[in-house]
Coordinates of C-alpha atoms in Angstrom, one line a residue:
Chain A
G220 CA 0.0 0.0 0.0
D221 CA 0.9 3.7 -0.1
S222 CA 3.3 5.0 2.5
V223 CA 5.1 8.2 3.4
T224 CA 8.4 8.4 5.3
Q225 CA 9.7 11.7 6.7
M226 CA 12.7 12.6 8.7
E227 CA 12.4 12.1 12.4
G228 CA 12.4 15.1 14.6
P229 CA 12.5 17.2 16.6
V230 CA 14.5 19.7 14.6
T231 CA 15.8 22.8 16.3
L232 CA 17.1 25.7 14.3
S233 CA 18.2 29.3 14.9
E234 CA 16.2 32.1 13.3
E235 CA 17.2 32.7 9.7
A236 CA 18.7 29.2 9.3
F237 CA 18.0 27.1 6.2
L238 CA 15.4 24.3 6.6
T239 CA 15.1 21.0 4.9
I240 CA 12.6 18.3 6.0
N241 CA 13.0 15.1 3.9
C242 CA 10.0 13.2 2.7
T243 CA 9.9 10.1 0.5
Y244 CA 7.0 8.0 -0.6
T245 CA 5.9 4.7 -2.0
A246 CA 2.8 4.6 -4.2
T247 CA 1.6 3.2 -7.4
G248 CA 0.9 5.5 -10.3
Y249 CA 1.0 9.2 -9.9
P250 CA -0.1 10.4 -6.5
S251 CA -0.7 14.0 -5.4
L252 CA 1.7 15.2 -2.7
F253 CA 1.1 17.6 0.1
W254 CA 2.7 19.3 3.1
Y255 CA 0.5 20.2 6.0
V256 CA 1.4 22.2 9.0
Q257 CA 0.0 22.0 12.6
Y258 CA 0.4 24.8 15.0
P259 CA 0.0 24.1 18.7
G260 CA -3.6 23.3 19.7
E261 CA -4.9 23.5 16.2
G262 CA -5.8 21.1 13.4
L263 CA -3.7 20.6 10.3
Q264 CA -3.7 23.2 7.5
L265 CA -2.5 22.8 4.0
L266 CA 0.9 24.4 3.4
L267 CA 1.5 23.5 -0.2
K268 CA 0.8 20.8 -2.8
A269 CA 2.0 19.3 -6.1
T270 CA -0.1 17.1 -8.3
K271 CA 2.4 15.9 -11.0
A272 CA 6.0 15.2 -11.5
D273 CA 8.4 18.2 -11.5
D274 CA 5.6 20.5 -10.1
K275 CA 6.9 22.9 -7.4
G276 CA 4.5 23.8 -4.6
S277 CA 5.2 27.0 -2.7
N278 CA 3.7 29.1 0.0
K279 CA 4.9 31.5 2.8
G280 CA 8.5 31.0 1.7
F281 CA 8.3 27.2 1.8
E282 CA 8.9 25.1 -1.3
A283 CA 8.8 21.5 -2.3
T284 CA 9.4 19.8 -5.7
Y285 CA 7.7 16.6 -6.8
R286 CA 10.5 14.3 -7.9
K287 CA 9.2 11.2 -9.5
E288 CA 12.7 9.7 -10.1
T289 CA 13.6 9.8 -6.4
T290 CA 10.0 9.5 -5.1
S291 CA 10.7 12.5 -2.9
F292 CA 8.9 15.8 -1.9
H293 CA 11.4 17.5 0.4
L294 CA 10.3 20.7 2.2
E295 CA 12.7 23.7 2.2
K296 CA 12.7 27.2 3.4
G297 CA 15.6 29.6 3.0
S298 CA 15.3 31.5 6.3
V299 CA 13.1 30.3 9.1
Q300 CA 11.3 32.4 11.6
V301 CA 10.2 31.8 15.2
S302 CA 6.6 31.8 13.9
D303 CA 7.4 28.7 11.7
S304 CA 7.7 26.5 14.9
A305 CA 5.1 23.8 14.3
V306 CA 4.7 20.1 13.3
Y307 CA 5.0 19.5 9.6
F308 CA 3.4 16.5 7.9
C309 CA 4.1 15.1 4.4
A310 CA 1.1 13.3 2.8
L311 CA 0.1 11.7 -0.4
R312 CA -3.2 10.8 -2.1
G313 CA -3.2 8.1 -4.7
A314 CA -4.6 8.9 -8.1
G315 CA -8.4 8.8 -7.9
S316 CA -8.3 7.8 -4.2
Y317 CA -10.3 9.5 -1.4
Q318 CA -7.7 8.5 1.2
L319 CA -4.8 10.6 2.3
T320 CA -1.8 8.9 3.8
F321 CA 0.3 10.9 6.3
G322 CA 3.9 10.7 7.4
K323 CA 4.6 10.7 11.2
G324 CA 5.3 14.4 11.4
T325 CA 8.4 16.4 12.1
K326 CA 8.4 18.9 14.9
L327 CA 10.3 22.1 14.2
S328 CA 11.4 24.6 16.8
V329 CA 13.0 27.9 15.8
I330 CA 14.8 29.8 18.5
P331 CA 15.6 33.5 18.4
Chain B
N205 CA -17.2 30.7 7.5
A206 CA -16.7 28.2 10.3
G207 CA -15.2 25.4 8.1
V208 CA -15.1 22.1 10.1
T209 CA -16.4 22.2 13.6
Q210 CA -15.8 19.4 16.2
T211 CA -17.4 19.0 19.6
P212 CA -16.4 18.5 22.3
K213 CA -12.9 19.9 22.5
F214 CA -11.9 17.8 25.5
Q215 CA -13.4 14.7 27.1
V216 CA -12.4 12.3 29.9
L217 CA -14.1 8.9 29.9
K218 CA -13.8 5.9 32.2
T219 CA -13.0 2.5 30.6
G220 CA -16.2 1.0 29.3
Q221 CA -18.1 4.2 28.9
S222 CA -19.5 5.3 25.5
M223 CA -19.5 8.6 23.7
T224 CA -20.0 10.2 20.3
L225 CA -17.7 12.8 18.8
Q226 CA -19.5 15.2 16.6
C227 CA -18.3 16.8 13.4
A228 CA -20.0 19.3 11.0
Q229 CA -18.8 21.1 7.9
D230 CA -20.4 24.1 6.2
M231 CA -18.5 23.9 2.9
N232 CA -20.9 21.6 1.1
H233 CA -18.1 19.0 0.9
N234 CA -18.9 15.5 -0.3
S235 CA -16.3 13.5 1.6
M236 CA -15.6 13.4 5.4
Y237 CA -12.9 11.7 7.5
W238 CA -12.0 10.7 11.0
Y239 CA -8.3 10.5 12.0
R240 CA -6.6 9.9 15.3
Q241 CA -3.2 11.5 16.1
D242 CA -0.8 9.8 18.6
P243 CA 2.7 10.7 19.5
G244 CA 5.2 9.2 17.0
M245 CA 2.4 7.7 14.9
G246 CA 1.3 10.7 12.8
L247 CA -2.3 10.6 11.7
R248 CA -4.1 7.4 11.1
L249 CA -7.4 7.1 9.3
I250 CA -10.2 5.5 11.3
Y251 CA -13.2 5.8 8.9
Y252 CA -14.2 7.9 6.0
S253 CA -17.3 8.7 4.0
A254 CA -16.7 9.4 0.4
S255 CA -20.2 10.7 -0.1
E256 CA -23.4 11.0 1.8
G257 CA -24.8 7.5 2.5
T258 CA -21.5 5.7 2.3
T259 CA -18.9 4.9 4.9
D260 CA -15.7 2.8 4.7
K261 CA -13.0 1.6 7.1
G262 CA -9.6 3.1 7.2
E263 CA -6.4 1.9 8.8
V264 CA -7.6 1.6 12.4
P265 CA -11.4 1.1 12.6
N266 CA -11.6 -1.4 15.5
G267 CA -13.5 -0.1 18.5
Y268 CA -15.2 2.7 16.5
N269 CA -18.4 3.2 14.5
V270 CA -19.4 6.1 12.4
S271 CA -22.6 7.7 11.0
R272 CA -22.9 10.0 8.1
L273 CA -26.1 11.7 9.3
N274 CA -26.4 14.0 6.3
K275 CA -24.0 15.8 4.0
R276 CA -22.9 18.2 6.7
E277 CA -22.4 15.8 9.7
F278 CA -20.2 12.8 10.3
S279 CA -20.1 11.4 13.9
L280 CA -17.7 8.9 15.5
R281 CA -18.9 6.6 18.3
L282 CA -16.9 4.7 20.9
E283 CA -19.2 2.0 22.2
S284 CA -16.9 0.9 25.0
A285 CA -13.9 3.1 25.5
A286 CA -10.5 1.6 26.2
P287 CA -7.3 3.3 27.4
S288 CA -5.8 2.6 24.0
Q289 CA -8.3 5.0 22.5
T290 CA -6.7 7.9 24.4
S291 CA -5.8 10.2 21.5
V292 CA -6.5 13.4 19.7
Y293 CA -9.3 12.9 17.1
F294 CA -9.5 15.0 14.0
C295 CA -12.4 15.3 11.6
A296 CA -11.7 16.5 8.0
S297 CA -13.7 17.2 4.9
L298 CA -12.9 17.2 1.2
G299 CA -14.5 18.9 -1.7
Q300 CA -13.0 17.6 -4.9
V301 CA -10.6 14.7 -5.1
N302 CA -7.6 16.9 -6.0
S303 CA -8.3 19.6 -3.4
P304 CA -6.8 19.6 0.1
L305 CA -8.4 18.3 3.2
H306 CA -9.9 20.8 5.6
F307 CA -9.4 19.9 9.3
G308 CA -11.3 20.7 12.5
N309 CA -9.3 21.7 15.6
G310 CA -9.6 18.3 17.2
T311 CA -11.0 16.5 20.2
R312 CA -8.6 15.5 23.0
L313 CA -9.9 12.3 24.5
T314 CA -8.5 10.6 27.6
V315 CA -9.7 7.2 28.7
T316 CA -8.8 6.2 32.3

């Protein structure tokens, strides 16, 4: 079945540091890929998405590129802020499927 | 626009008690979902309803039942709560298949 593997956390960075959170997936066909973010005490919200190979999703300075050849969708941001502290989830939906499969989440803490 | 509303926000149950978690969405979405979130496990799908009148099991359905009462509402019932069901429960809804899930803010359930 479909699965998502993302780097273990927690990750602690200083403000303005570069962020990468790795995500790889296993799926048949051409899934859609997502990054969700969860702030403390809240539900998940969509951060960005990509629906086909080589698509780049971007939002709020975060980017991720759908790499079919390496089955990856790594999240990056050039300069993190304290307000980016949250848990980040990589997820996929198989083509035509109603189910979304999530990774285990990576907790990011950004210190001033 | 309220989005996805879950009630209650917090609940403590004794082993063997029953309860129903309520979820309603006002976005006219067809599909609705129940997930549980546990430390180190990410989000796991309990049940989902692809459209009004249908429900299907997800990854971890044992010990739960669901009802899609109408297009807006999707409830999750624990008939006989167990400590292993201590978790944070999230309801989500989906409009079209390639669009993102919209999440509620969660119900934190403790079973003693």
